[in-house]
Coordinates of C-alpha atoms and ligand atoms in Angstrom, one line a residue:
Chain A
M535 CA 80.7 -16.7 14.6
K536 CA 79.8 -14.3 17.2
I537 CA 76.9 -12.3 16.8
L538 CA 75.8 -9.1 18.5
V539 CA 72.1 -7.9 18.4
C540 CA 71.2 -4.8 19.9
I541 CA 68.1 -4.6 22.0
S542 CA 66.0 -1.0 22.6
K543 CA 63.3 -0.7 24.9
T544 CA 60.0 1.0 23.8
P545 CA 56.0 1.5 24.8
D546 CA 53.7 -1.2 24.0
T547 CA 52.5 -0.2 20.2
T548 CA 48.9 0.6 21.8
A549 CA 50.4 2.6 24.7
K550 CA 48.8 6.5 25.4
I551 CA 51.5 9.0 24.0
A552 CA 51.3 11.2 26.3
F553 CA 53.9 14.3 27.4
T554 CA 54.8 15.7 30.7
D555 CA 57.2 18.3 32.4
N556 CA 55.8 21.0 29.9
N557 CA 55.8 18.5 27.2
T558 CA 59.5 17.6 27.2
K559 CA 59.0 14.0 28.4
F560 CA 57.1 11.5 27.6
A561 CA 54.7 10.4 30.0
G562 CA 56.2 6.6 30.7
D563 CA 54.3 6.2 34.0
G564 CA 51.8 3.1 34.1
V565 CA 52.7 2.3 30.4
Q566 CA 53.7 -0.9 29.5
W567 CA 57.1 -1.5 28.0
I568 CA 58.0 -4.1 25.1
I569 CA 61.7 -4.7 23.4
N570 CA 61.3 -2.9 20.3
P571 CA 59.4 -5.3 18.1
Y572 CA 62.3 -5.2 15.0
D573 CA 64.9 -6.1 17.8
E574 CA 62.7 -9.3 18.8
W575 CA 60.8 -10.4 15.7
Y576 CA 63.5 -9.9 13.1
A577 CA 66.9 -9.0 14.6
L578 CA 67.1 -11.6 17.4
V579 CA 65.0 -14.1 16.0
R580 CA 67.0 -14.2 13.2
A581 CA 70.3 -14.8 15.1
I582 CA 68.6 -17.6 16.9
E583 CA 67.8 -19.8 13.4
L584 CA 71.3 -18.9 12.6
K585 CA 72.5 -20.1 15.7
E586 CA 70.2 -23.6 15.6
K587 CA 72.3 -24.0 12.0
D588 CA 75.6 -23.8 13.6
P589 CA 75.6 -24.3 17.7
A590 CA 79.0 -23.1 17.0
T591 CA 77.3 -19.7 16.8
V592 CA 77.7 -17.5 19.9
I593 CA 74.9 -14.5 20.3
H594 CA 75.6 -11.4 22.7
L595 CA 72.3 -9.5 23.5
V596 CA 73.6 -5.3 24.4
T597 CA 71.4 -3.0 25.6
V598 CA 72.1 1.0 26.7
G599 CA 69.9 2.2 29.6
L600 CA 69.2 2.4 33.2
A601 CA 68.4 -0.4 35.5
D602 CA 64.9 -0.1 34.1
T603 CA 65.9 -1.6 30.9
E604 CA 66.8 -5.4 32.9
P605 CA 63.5 -6.8 32.3
I606 CA 63.2 -6.0 28.7
I607 CA 67.4 -7.5 28.6
R608 CA 65.7 -10.8 30.1
K609 CA 62.6 -11.1 28.2
A610 CA 64.8 -11.0 25.8
L611 CA 67.4 -14.0 26.9
A612 CA 64.5 -15.5 27.3
L613 CA 63.6 -15.9 23.4
G614 CA 67.6 -16.9 22.9
G615 CA 70.6 -15.3 23.3
D616 CA 73.9 -16.7 25.5
E617 CA 74.6 -13.4 27.4
A618 CA 73.3 -10.2 27.8
I619 CA 75.5 -6.4 28.4
R620 CA 73.8 -3.5 29.6
V621 CA 75.2 -0.5 29.2
N622 CA 74.8 1.8 32.7
G623 CA 73.7 4.9 30.2
E624 CA 70.7 6.9 29.5
N625 CA 69.0 6.8 26.3
A626 CA 70.7 10.5 24.8
D627 CA 70.9 10.6 21.7
P628 CA 71.1 8.1 18.9
F629 CA 75.0 9.7 18.9
Y630 CA 75.9 8.6 22.2
I631 CA 73.9 5.6 21.6
A632 CA 75.4 4.5 19.1
S633 CA 78.9 5.2 20.4
Q634 CA 78.2 2.9 23.9
L635 CA 77.4 -0.1 20.9
A636 CA 80.5 0.5 19.6
E637 CA 83.0 0.2 21.9
V638 CA 80.9 -3.2 23.3
A639 CA 81.6 -4.4 19.5
R640 CA 84.8 -3.4 19.5
Q641 CA 85.4 -5.1 22.9
G642 CA 83.6 -8.6 21.7
G643 CA 85.1 -8.6 18.0
Y644 CA 81.8 -9.5 16.7
D645 CA 81.2 -10.9 12.8
L646 CA 78.4 -9.9 12.7
V647 CA 76.0 -7.1 14.4
F648 CA 72.2 -6.8 13.8
T649 CA 69.7 -3.8 14.8
G650 CA 66.2 -3.2 14.3
K651 CA 65.1 -1.0 11.4
E652 CA 63.9 1.9 14.4
T653 CA 62.9 2.3 16.9
I654 CA 59.1 2.4 17.5
D655 CA 59.0 5.5 20.0
Y656 CA 61.6 7.8 18.5
N657 CA 61.8 6.5 15.1
G658 CA 65.8 7.4 14.5
S659 CA 66.3 4.7 12.0
A660 CA 70.0 6.3 12.9
I661 CA 72.0 3.5 15.3
G662 CA 72.8 1.2 12.9
G663 CA 74.2 3.6 10.1
M664 CA 76.1 5.5 12.9
L665 CA 77.4 2.2 14.7
A666 CA 78.8 0.2 11.2
E667 CA 80.5 3.9 10.8
L668 CA 82.3 4.1 14.3
L669 CA 83.3 0.7 13.4
D670 CA 84.4 1.4 9.8
M671 CA 82.0 -1.8 8.8
P672 CA 79.5 -2.1 5.9
Y673 CA 76.1 -1.6 6.6
I674 CA 73.0 -3.3 4.9
S675 CA 69.5 -1.3 6.3
L676 CA 66.0 -2.8 5.8
A677 CA 67.2 -5.7 5.5
A678 CA 64.6 -8.6 4.6
K679 CA 66.5 -11.6 4.5
F680 CA 69.8 -12.6 5.4
D681 CA 72.2 -15.8 4.5
L682 CA 75.6 -17.0 5.0
N683 CA 77.5 -19.0 2.9
G684 CA 80.9 -19.1 5.4
S685 CA 82.5 -15.7 5.9
V686 CA 80.0 -14.2 3.0
A687 CA 76.6 -12.7 4.1
T688 CA 74.0 -12.6 1.6
I689 CA 71.2 -10.0 2.2
V690 CA 67.9 -8.5 0.6
R691 CA 67.3 -5.1 1.3
E692 CA 64.3 -3.0 0.6
I693 CA 64.4 -0.4 -2.0
E694 CA 61.7 2.0 -3.3
G695 CA 59.1 -0.2 -5.2
G696 CA 61.4 -3.5 -4.8
E697 CA 64.4 -5.0 -3.4
E698 CA 68.0 -5.2 -4.1
T699 CA 70.3 -8.1 -3.5
D700 CA 73.6 -7.9 -2.0
E701 CA 76.5 -9.6 -1.2
V702 CA 79.1 -8.6 1.3
N703 CA 82.1 -10.4 3.3
L704 CA 81.7 -10.0 7.0
P705 CA 82.1 -8.1 9.4
V706 CA 78.8 -6.3 8.6
V707 CA 76.1 -3.9 10.6
V708 CA 72.6 -4.9 9.2
S709 CA 69.6 -3.3 10.5
C710 CA 66.6 -5.7 10.3
Q711 CA 63.0 -5.8 9.7
K712 CA 59.9 -8.1 8.3
G713 CA 60.9 -10.8 6.4
M714 CA 64.1 -11.8 8.0
A715 CA 62.3 -14.2 10.7
E716 CA 59.0 -15.2 12.2
Q717 CA 57.9 -13.9 15.6
R718 CA 58.2 -16.5 18.3
I719 CA 56.8 -16.6 21.3
P720 CA 59.7 -17.6 24.5
N721 CA 58.7 -21.0 26.1
M722 CA 58.5 -22.1 29.9
K723 CA 62.0 -23.4 29.3
G724 CA 63.5 -20.2 28.0
I725 CA 62.1 -18.1 31.0
M726 CA 63.5 -20.3 33.3
G727 CA 67.2 -20.6 31.4
A728 CA 67.1 -16.5 31.1
R729 CA 67.3 -16.1 34.8
S730 CA 70.9 -18.1 35.2
K731 CA 72.4 -16.3 31.4
P732 CA 74.7 -13.9 32.4
L733 CA 73.9 -10.2 32.3
K734 CA 76.7 -7.8 32.5
V735 CA 76.4 -4.5 33.4
L736 CA 79.3 -1.4 31.8
E737 CA 79.3 2.0 32.9
P738 CA 79.0 4.0 29.6
V739 CA 82.0 5.9 27.7
A740 CA 81.7 9.4 28.0
I741 CA 80.6 11.1 25.1
A742 CA 78.9 14.5 24.9
P743 CA 75.4 13.6 23.0
L744 CA 74.9 15.6 19.5
T745 CA 71.5 17.0 19.9
S746 CA 68.7 17.0 22.5
I747 CA 64.6 17.1 22.7
A748 CA 63.7 20.6 23.0
S749 CA 59.7 19.6 23.4
F750 CA 57.1 17.1 22.1
E751 CA 54.0 18.2 20.6
L752 CA 50.7 16.4 19.5
P753 CA 49.1 16.5 16.0
P754 CA 46.1 18.8 16.1
A755 CA 42.8 16.9 16.7
K756 CA 40.5 15.8 13.8
A757 CA 37.8 18.0 12.4
G758 CA 35.8 14.6 12.3
V759 CA 34.9 12.6 9.5
K760 CA 32.1 13.9 7.0
L761 CA 30.0 11.1 5.8
V762 CA 28.5 10.2 2.7
S763 CA 25.7 8.2 2.9
A764 CA 26.6 4.4 0.9
D765 CA 23.6 4.6 -2.1
N766 CA 25.8 8.5 -2.9
P767 CA 29.3 7.2 -3.4
A768 CA 30.1 9.5 -6.4
E769 CA 29.2 12.5 -3.6
L770 CA 32.6 11.1 -2.4
I771 CA 33.7 11.5 -5.7
R772 CA 33.0 15.4 -5.7
L773 CA 34.2 15.7 -2.7
L774 CA 37.7 14.5 -2.8
H775 CA 37.7 16.3 -6.2
E776 CA 36.6 19.7 -5.3
E777 CA 36.5 19.8 -1.8
A778 CA 39.5 17.8 -1.3
K779 CA 41.2 18.6 -4.6
V780 CA 43.4 15.4 -4.1
F781 CA 42.6 14.4 -7.9
Chain B
M1199 CA 77.6 28.3 5.4
S1200 CA 75.8 27.0 2.3
V1201 CA 72.9 23.8 2.4
L1202 CA 74.0 20.9 0.5
I1203 CA 71.4 18.3 -0.6
Y1204 CA 72.1 15.2 -1.5
I1205 CA 70.4 13.8 -4.6
D1206 CA 69.9 10.1 -4.7
H1207 CA 69.2 8.4 -7.5
S1208 CA 68.6 4.3 -8.8
E1209 CA 68.4 3.1 -12.2
A1210 CA 70.1 6.2 -13.4
Q1211 CA 66.7 8.2 -12.4
I1212 CA 66.5 10.9 -9.4
K1213 CA 64.1 10.0 -6.9
K1214 CA 61.1 12.2 -6.6
S1215 CA 61.9 12.4 -2.6
S1216 CA 65.2 13.9 -3.9
L1217 CA 63.2 16.4 -5.5
E1218 CA 61.6 17.4 -2.5
A1219 CA 64.7 17.7 -0.2
I1220 CA 66.1 20.3 -3.0
C1221 CA 62.9 22.2 -2.4
Y1222 CA 63.1 22.0 1.3
G1223 CA 67.3 23.1 1.6
A1224 CA 66.3 26.1 -1.0
A1225 CA 63.6 26.8 1.5
L1226 CA 66.3 26.6 4.5
A1227 CA 69.0 28.6 2.5
R1228 CA 66.5 31.4 1.9
Q1229 CA 65.9 31.3 5.8
L1230 CA 69.5 31.0 6.1
G1231 CA 70.5 34.3 4.0
T1232 CA 72.4 31.6 2.4
G1233 CA 73.3 30.0 -0.9
A1234 CA 71.3 26.2 -1.6
E1235 CA 73.7 23.3 -3.6
A1236 CA 72.9 19.6 -4.5
I1237 CA 75.4 17.1 -4.8
L1238 CA 74.9 13.9 -7.5
L1239 CA 77.0 11.0 -6.6
G1240 CA 77.5 8.8 -9.4
T1241 CA 75.5 9.5 -13.1
V1242 CA 71.9 10.1 -14.1
N1243 CA 70.1 10.0 -17.8
E1244 CA 68.3 13.4 -16.7
D1245 CA 69.5 17.1 -17.5
L1246 CA 71.0 17.7 -14.3
A1247 CA 71.1 22.0 -15.1
A1248 CA 67.6 21.9 -15.1
L1249 CA 67.4 20.8 -11.4
G1250 CA 67.5 24.3 -10.9
K1251 CA 64.5 25.2 -11.1
Y1252 CA 63.9 23.6 -7.9
G1253 CA 66.3 26.1 -6.0
V1254 CA 69.8 25.2 -6.4
T1255 CA 72.4 27.3 -8.2
R1256 CA 74.6 24.7 -8.4
I1257 CA 75.5 20.7 -8.7
Y1258 CA 78.4 18.9 -7.4
Q1259 CA 79.0 16.1 -9.0
V1260 CA 81.6 12.9 -8.4
A1261 CA 81.7 10.2 -10.7
G1262 CA 82.7 6.5 -10.9
E1263 CA 81.3 3.1 -11.6
A1264 CA 81.7 2.6 -8.4
L1265 CA 78.7 5.1 -7.5
Q1266 CA 75.8 4.0 -9.2
H1267 CA 74.9 1.5 -6.6
L1268 CA 74.3 2.7 -2.7
D1269 CA 77.3 1.5 -0.7
S1270 CA 77.2 3.6 2.6
G1271 CA 80.3 3.4 3.7
L1272 CA 82.1 4.2 0.8
F1273 CA 79.6 6.7 -0.1
T1274 CA 80.7 8.7 3.2
K1275 CA 83.6 8.8 2.6
V1276 CA 83.5 10.5 -0.5
L1277 CA 81.0 13.2 1.2
A1278 CA 82.5 13.2 4.3
E1279 CA 85.6 15.1 1.9
A1280 CA 82.4 17.0 -0.7
V1281 CA 81.4 19.0 2.7
P1282 CA 83.9 20.5 3.9
A1283 CA 84.9 20.9 0.2
T1284 CA 81.9 23.1 -0.5
G1285 CA 81.4 24.4 2.8
A1286 CA 78.5 23.3 3.2
K1287 CA 77.0 23.8 7.2
V1288 CA 73.5 22.0 6.7
V1289 CA 73.0 19.2 4.5
V1290 CA 69.9 17.8 3.6
F1291 CA 68.7 14.0 2.9
S1292 CA 65.6 12.7 1.7
N1293 CA 64.5 10.5 4.8
N1294 CA 63.9 7.5 2.0
M1295 CA 64.8 3.9 1.7
N1296 CA 68.6 5.1 0.8
G1297 CA 68.8 8.3 3.0
K1298 CA 67.9 5.7 6.0
A1299 CA 71.7 4.1 5.4
L1300 CA 73.4 7.0 4.5
A1301 CA 72.6 9.8 6.8
P1302 CA 73.4 8.6 9.8
R1303 CA 76.8 7.2 8.6
L1304 CA 78.1 10.5 7.6
A1305 CA 76.6 12.5 10.8
A1306 CA 78.7 10.1 13.0
R1307 CA 81.7 10.4 11.0
L1308 CA 81.3 14.4 10.8
K1309 CA 80.4 14.1 14.2
A1310 CA 77.2 16.2 13.1
G1311 CA 74.1 16.3 14.9
F1312 CA 71.6 14.7 12.8
V1313 CA 67.9 14.6 13.3
S1314 CA 66.0 11.7 11.0
G1315 CA 62.1 11.9 9.4
A1316 CA 62.0 16.0 9.6
V1317 CA 58.4 17.3 8.6
A1318 CA 59.2 20.8 8.6
L1319 CA 61.6 23.7 8.0
P1320 CA 64.1 24.4 11.0
D1321 CA 62.9 27.0 13.5
T1322 CA 66.5 29.2 13.6
A1323 CA 64.7 32.1 15.2
S1324 CA 66.9 31.2 18.2
G1325 CA 68.8 28.2 17.8
F1326 CA 68.1 25.3 15.5
S1327 CA 65.2 23.0 16.1
V1328 CA 63.9 20.4 13.8
K1329 CA 60.3 19.2 14.1
K1330 CA 60.6 15.5 13.5
S1331 CA 57.8 12.7 13.1
V1332 CA 57.8 10.4 16.7
F1333 CA 56.3 7.6 18.2
S1334 CA 55.1 6.4 14.6
G1335 CA 53.4 9.4 13.4
K1336 CA 51.3 9.6 16.8
A1337 CA 53.2 12.7 18.0
F1338 CA 56.1 15.1 17.1
A1339 CA 59.6 16.3 18.5
H1340 CA 61.3 19.5 18.1
I1341 CA 65.3 18.6 17.9
S1342 CA 68.0 21.1 18.9
L1343 CA 70.9 21.1 17.3
K1344 CA 74.4 22.2 18.6
T1345 CA 77.1 21.3 16.4
D1346 CA 78.8 23.5 13.6
I1347 CA 77.2 21.0 10.8
K1348 CA 73.7 19.4 10.9
I1349 CA 72.4 16.5 9.4
I1350 CA 68.8 16.8 8.1
S1351 CA 67.0 13.7 6.6
L1352 CA 63.3 15.1 5.5
N1353 CA 60.5 12.3 5.4
P1354 CA 59.6 11.8 1.8
N1355 CA 55.4 13.8 0.7
S1356 CA 56.3 16.2 3.9
F1357 CA 57.4 19.1 1.5
P1358 CA 55.6 20.0 -1.5
L1359 CA 57.3 20.2 -4.9
T1360 CA 57.6 24.4 -6.2
T1361 CA 59.7 25.2 -9.4
G1362 CA 60.8 28.4 -10.4
E1363 CA 63.0 29.6 -13.1
G1364 CA 66.8 28.6 -13.4
K1365 CA 69.2 26.5 -14.4
A1366 CA 72.2 24.8 -12.0
E1367 CA 75.8 24.9 -12.6
I1368 CA 77.3 21.8 -12.8
A1369 CA 81.0 21.4 -11.1
P1370 CA 82.7 18.4 -11.1
L1371 CA 84.3 17.0 -7.7
N1372 CA 87.5 15.6 -8.3
I1373 CA 87.8 13.4 -5.2
A1374 CA 89.1 9.7 -5.0
V1375 CA 86.4 7.0 -4.6
G1376 CA 87.6 3.6 -3.0
A1377 CA 86.8 0.2 -3.7
P1378 CA 83.1 -1.1 -2.9
K1379 CA 82.5 -3.5 0.1
V1380 CA 79.0 -4.2 -1.0
K1381 CA 78.6 -6.7 -4.2
V1382 CA 74.9 -5.4 -5.8
V1383 CA 74.0 -8.9 -7.1
S1384 CA 70.6 -7.7 -8.8
A1385 CA 67.7 -5.7 -8.2
T1386 CA 63.8 -6.0 -8.4
Q1387 CA 61.5 -3.1 -9.0
S1388 CA 57.7 -3.8 -9.9
T1389 CA 57.7 -2.0 -13.1
G1390 CA 54.2 -0.4 -14.2
Q1391 CA 53.0 0.6 -10.2
V1392 CA 53.9 3.3 -8.9
P1393 CA 56.1 2.4 -5.6
L1394 CA 54.2 3.1 -2.3
T1395 CA 56.8 4.6 -0.3
E1396 CA 56.5 7.6 -3.6
A1397 CA 52.7 7.5 -4.1
E1398 CA 50.6 10.5 -3.6
L1399 CA 47.6 8.9 -3.6
V1400 CA 46.8 5.2 -2.3
V1401 CA 44.1 2.7 -2.2
S1402 CA 44.4 0.1 0.6
G1403 CA 42.3 -3.1 1.9
G1404 CA 42.2 -5.1 4.8
R1405 CA 40.2 -8.3 6.0
G1406 CA 36.9 -6.8 5.1
L1407 CA 37.2 -7.8 1.2
K1408 CA 37.2 -11.3 2.6
G1409 CA 39.9 -13.0 0.2
P1410 CA 42.3 -12.0 -2.6
E1411 CA 39.7 -12.6 -5.2
N1412 CA 38.4 -9.7 -4.7
W1413 CA 41.1 -7.5 -4.9
G1414 CA 40.3 -6.7 -9.0
M1415 CA 37.9 -3.8 -7.5
V1416 CA 41.0 -2.7 -5.8
E1417 CA 43.0 -2.1 -8.1
E1418 CA 40.5 -0.9 -10.9
L1419 CA 40.0 2.2 -8.5
A1420 CA 44.2 2.7 -7.9
K1421 CA 44.5 2.4 -11.3
L1422 CA 42.2 4.8 -12.0
L1423 CA 43.4 7.3 -10.1
G1424 CA 46.7 6.6 -10.3
A1425 CA 47.5 5.5 -7.0
A1426 CA 49.8 2.5 -5.8
T1427 CA 47.9 -0.1 -3.8
A1428 CA 48.5 -1.2 0.3
C1429 CA 47.3 -3.4 2.6
S1430 CA 46.9 -4.6 6.5
R1431 CA 49.1 -7.0 7.8
P1432 CA 46.9 -9.9 8.4
V1433 CA 46.1 -9.3 4.4
A1434 CA 49.5 -9.6 3.4
D1435 CA 49.9 -12.2 6.3
A1436 CA 47.8 -14.7 4.6
H1437 CA 49.6 -13.8 1.2
W1438 CA 46.7 -12.3 0.2
R1439 CA 49.0 -9.3 -1.6
P1440 CA 52.7 -9.3 -1.7
H1441 CA 54.4 -8.0 1.6
N1442 CA 55.8 -5.3 0.3
E1443 CA 51.9 -3.6 0.5
H1444 CA 52.0 -4.1 4.6
V1445 CA 51.9 -0.6 5.9
G1446 CA 51.8 0.1 9.3
Q1447 CA 53.8 -0.3 12.5
T1448 CA 55.8 -3.5 11.4
G1449 CA 55.2 -2.6 7.5
I1450 CA 56.0 0.7 5.3
A1451 CA 54.8 3.9 6.8
I1452 CA 53.8 6.2 4.0
A1453 CA 52.0 9.9 4.1
P1454 CA 50.2 9.9 0.8
N1455 CA 47.8 13.0 -0.4
L1456 CA 45.2 10.3 0.2
Y1457 CA 44.9 7.6 1.6
I1458 CA 41.9 5.4 1.1
A1459 CA 40.7 2.6 3.2
I1460 CA 38.4 -0.2 2.4
G1461 CA 37.4 -3.2 4.7
I1462 CA 40.0 -2.3 7.6
S1463 CA 39.2 -1.5 11.1
G1464 CA 41.8 1.2 11.9
A1465 CA 43.9 -0.4 14.3
I1466 CA 46.5 1.0 16.2
Q1467 CA 49.0 -0.5 14.5
H1468 CA 47.7 0.1 11.1
L1469 CA 47.7 4.2 11.6
A1470 CA 50.4 4.1 13.2
G1471 CA 52.1 3.6 9.5
V1472 CA 49.5 5.4 7.5
N1473 CA 48.2 8.6 10.2
R1474 CA 50.5 11.3 8.2
S1475 CA 48.3 10.5 5.1
K1476 CA 47.3 14.2 4.1
T1477 CA 43.3 13.1 3.6
I1478 CA 41.8 9.5 4.6
V1479 CA 38.4 8.0 3.2
V1480 CA 37.2 4.5 4.9
I1481 CA 34.7 2.8 3.6
N1482 CA 33.7 0.1 6.1
K1483 CA 30.4 -1.6 7.1
D1484 CA 31.0 -1.5 10.7
P1485 CA 29.9 2.3 11.9
E1486 CA 32.1 1.6 15.6
A1487 CA 35.2 0.6 13.4
P1488 CA 37.5 2.6 14.7
F1489 CA 39.4 4.1 11.7
F1490 CA 36.3 6.5 11.1
K1491 CA 38.5 8.6 14.2
A1492 CA 41.0 9.3 12.2
A1493 CA 39.3 9.7 8.5
D1494 CA 38.7 12.6 7.0
Y1495 CA 35.8 11.6 4.7
G1496 CA 33.8 8.2 4.7
I1497 CA 31.3 5.6 4.1
V1498 CA 29.6 3.7 5.9
G1499 CA 28.7 0.5 3.7
D1500 CA 29.3 -2.4 2.6
A1501 CA 32.6 -2.8 0.1
F1502 CA 31.4 -4.3 -2.2
E1503 CA 28.8 -2.3 -3.0
V1504 CA 30.7 0.6 -2.5
V1505 CA 33.4 0.4 -4.4
P1506 CA 32.3 -0.3 -7.3
K1507 CA 29.9 2.9 -7.7
M1508 CA 33.4 4.6 -6.7
I1509 CA 34.5 3.4 -10.1
E1510 CA 32.0 4.0 -12.0
A1511 CA 31.9 7.8 -10.6
V1512 CA 36.1 8.1 -11.4
K1513 CA 35.2 6.5 -14.8
K1514 CA 32.7 9.2 -15.3
L1515 CA 34.9 12.0 -13.9
K1516 CA 37.5 11.2 -15.6
G1517 CA 35.6 11.2 -19.0
I1518 CA 36.3 7.1 -19.5
V1519 CA 32.9 6.0 -20.2
Ligands
LIG2860 C1 52.9 -5.4 17.5 C2 52.1 -5.6 16.5 C3 52.1 -4.9 15.3 C4 51.4 -4.5 14.3 N1 51.7 -4.1 12.8 C5 50.7 -4.2 12.0 C6 51.1 -3.3 10.7 O1 52.3 -3.2 10.5 N2 49.8 -3.3 10.1 C7 48.5 -3.5 10.1 O2 47.6 -3.3 9.5 N3 48.5 -4.3 11.3 C8 49.6 -4.5 12.2 N4 49.0 -5.4 13.1 C9 47.2 -5.7 13.4 C10 46.5 -4.8 13.7 O3 46.5 -4.9 15.0 C11 45.2 -5.1 13.5 O4 45.0 -6.8 13.6 C12 45.2 -5.3 11.9 O5 45.7 -4.1 11.6 C13 43.7 -5.9 11.3 O6 43.2 -5.8 9.9 P1 42.2 -5.6 9.3 O7 41.9 -4.1 9.3 O8 42.4 -5.7 7.8 O9 41.4 -6.8 9.5 P2 40.2 -6.5 11.0 O10 40.5 -6.1 11.6 O11 39.6 -7.6 11.0 O12 38.8 -5.7 10.3 C14 38.6 -5.9 8.6 C15 37.5 -4.6 8.9 O13 36.8 -4.9 7.7 C16 35.5 -4.2 7.6 N5 34.3 -5.2 6.8 C17 34.0 -6.9 6.6 N6 33.4 -6.7 5.8 C18 33.1 -5.8 5.4 C19 32.6 -4.9 4.1 N7 32.0 -6.2 2.8 N8 32.2 -3.9 3.5 C20 33.2 -2.8 4.3 N9 33.6 -3.7 5.0 C21 34.0 -4.5 6.0 C22 34.8 -4.7 9.1 O14 34.2 -4.3 10.0 C23 36.8 -4.5 10.1 O15 36.5 -2.9 10.6 C24 50.5 -5.4 14.2 C25 49.7 -5.9 15.7 C26 50.5 -5.5 16.7 C27 50.3 -6.2 17.7
LIG2861 N1 69.4 2.4 24.0 C1 69.6 1.1 23.1 N2 70.2 0.2 23.2 C2 70.6 -1.1 22.5 N3 70.5 -0.7 21.4 C3 69.5 0.0 20.7 C4 69.0 1.2 21.4 N4 68.5 2.2 20.4 C5 68.1 1.4 19.4 N5 69.0 0.4 19.5 C6 68.7 -0.2 18.1 O1 69.0 0.6 17.1 C7 67.8 0.0 16.1 C8 67.4 1.3 15.5 O2 67.3 2.7 16.3 P1 66.8 4.0 16.1 O3 68.1 4.4 15.2 O4 66.7 4.6 17.0 O5 65.7 3.7 15.3 C9 67.1 -0.5 17.2 O6 66.0 -1.3 16.3 C10 67.5 -1.2 18.0 O7 68.1 -2.5 17.4

């Protein structure tokens, strides 16, 4: 059993969102970078749990990013996983990243590819689906549970207002979200061990991106809250009805 | 050169978010001076021709038992044949649960530029760029697409439903459907409730409500308004409320017309899931709660006193005594 977990780097959830270079670049200086929460808490931890059940399992982590992503992938290795691969490419566009990941996945011959549900910066929710298509594998998105019985995976995925249970033969690409696993904190042994785990650097394959970010924009500031007295909630209901017209 | 809109369905019902996608696609087609058509894989228990009132003139339909449940690989193969067959240059999906699985797959197969989470019509004055929500609703990006075929997935509740006159022509499309690789074992849908992702009104509770036994008033207010219920993450983590109600950065992201937050502090990770709501109402006893900065209306007060009075006022408004 070989699992590939796709790891991306995002600004911390509380980072200030601002842009530079005429609003064409995210102002990343001084920002704390973290492993994308979906990749860390759900995709990686579920992979580690599968390995704990079946120690013959091999987990590889992969990230597409320049040298500044190495602390992130090392941090992921401290949680678990046997080795990491960094594809030395820029975050050009989702198709570019998915193509790089597909190349790594083809070389490695994995039974299972985990991604997060989405990156919390660009919120694409695109890479898992693209990767599955490039690999010609089934894709289960927004998975909240994953179980394995031999070569058959049973996966619960979120649908509007409910959930669906699917069965699929490996290999499969799965995008992971809440429910898959519980967040873990890396321990000292993991952190020390991560230093000696192999981290391979590969050069990207030549792929032309299909999209580009022309500019960013911040939402207009809110006009400010209109406060109603706690003695008069009926006035709030009137305002919602007559002024905001929401019901 | 036309715009093709994908119609998503489950349990033989068309999703409301697909109707929004149709209205968006139709508006885009008018902007481009071309026609808007739709495509349905599988069958639904609804009058398809009536969808003409949302602005599509033709609905292509590919039938097949295997198309009643999503298998993104199988559906992608069918759509990849349908797109050139219909001459579509822009394909529009809803960025709903199925759209998230299908749209990027089709984009990879067709090598089409793809924007997910669009919140407005493309700017086509020079080139083709689409505004999308990024950083969990804290900013927008304008993405330029340079490919011949373009794929857009529209965020739910981002484009108004408008209706006019007209019937759509139903055009069966003959495309061989392969065997599915994904077997759907079961599906559960909470019945009688408004699904959170499709709800126009949402009433949400946080840790300020102290315990699950106090949710009665939240549910009553929601029921009176025809709203869905939601909660903050610690509330779901403590199992006071089901996990599928958890909104925020790590939960569901919603964009209803009205979001009422009761006893929720308004942490940045919570706001990330709800800040696209059109009107935000905050009930919190702490005037310093950060949520008030993101709110349109608010009451500084004890939820246990304020909410029952809100319920009374809604009853009066609706003529329920
Ligand atoms: C990476 C990360 C991801 C996260 N993702 C999410 C997420 O997706 N969703 C989410 O919600 N959180 C998320 N969180 C947690 C988030 O930071 C907050 O801890 C959480 O939102 C707080 O929930 P709360 O507002 O219900 O509780 P609290 O912060 O405890 O706030 C309770 C509020 O209720 C008010 N209150 C108390 N009593 C009353 C009363 N009687 N009447 C009226 N008001 C009252 C208080 O003044 C207070 O403002 C995440 C955190 C991290 C680090
Ligand atoms: N640069 C990257 N390197 C490796 N994996 C990535 C990268 N970007 C995104 N992913 C994976 O794809 C998932 C979905 O990303 P996105 O489509 O950008 O929302 C993430 O949760 C990651 O698992």
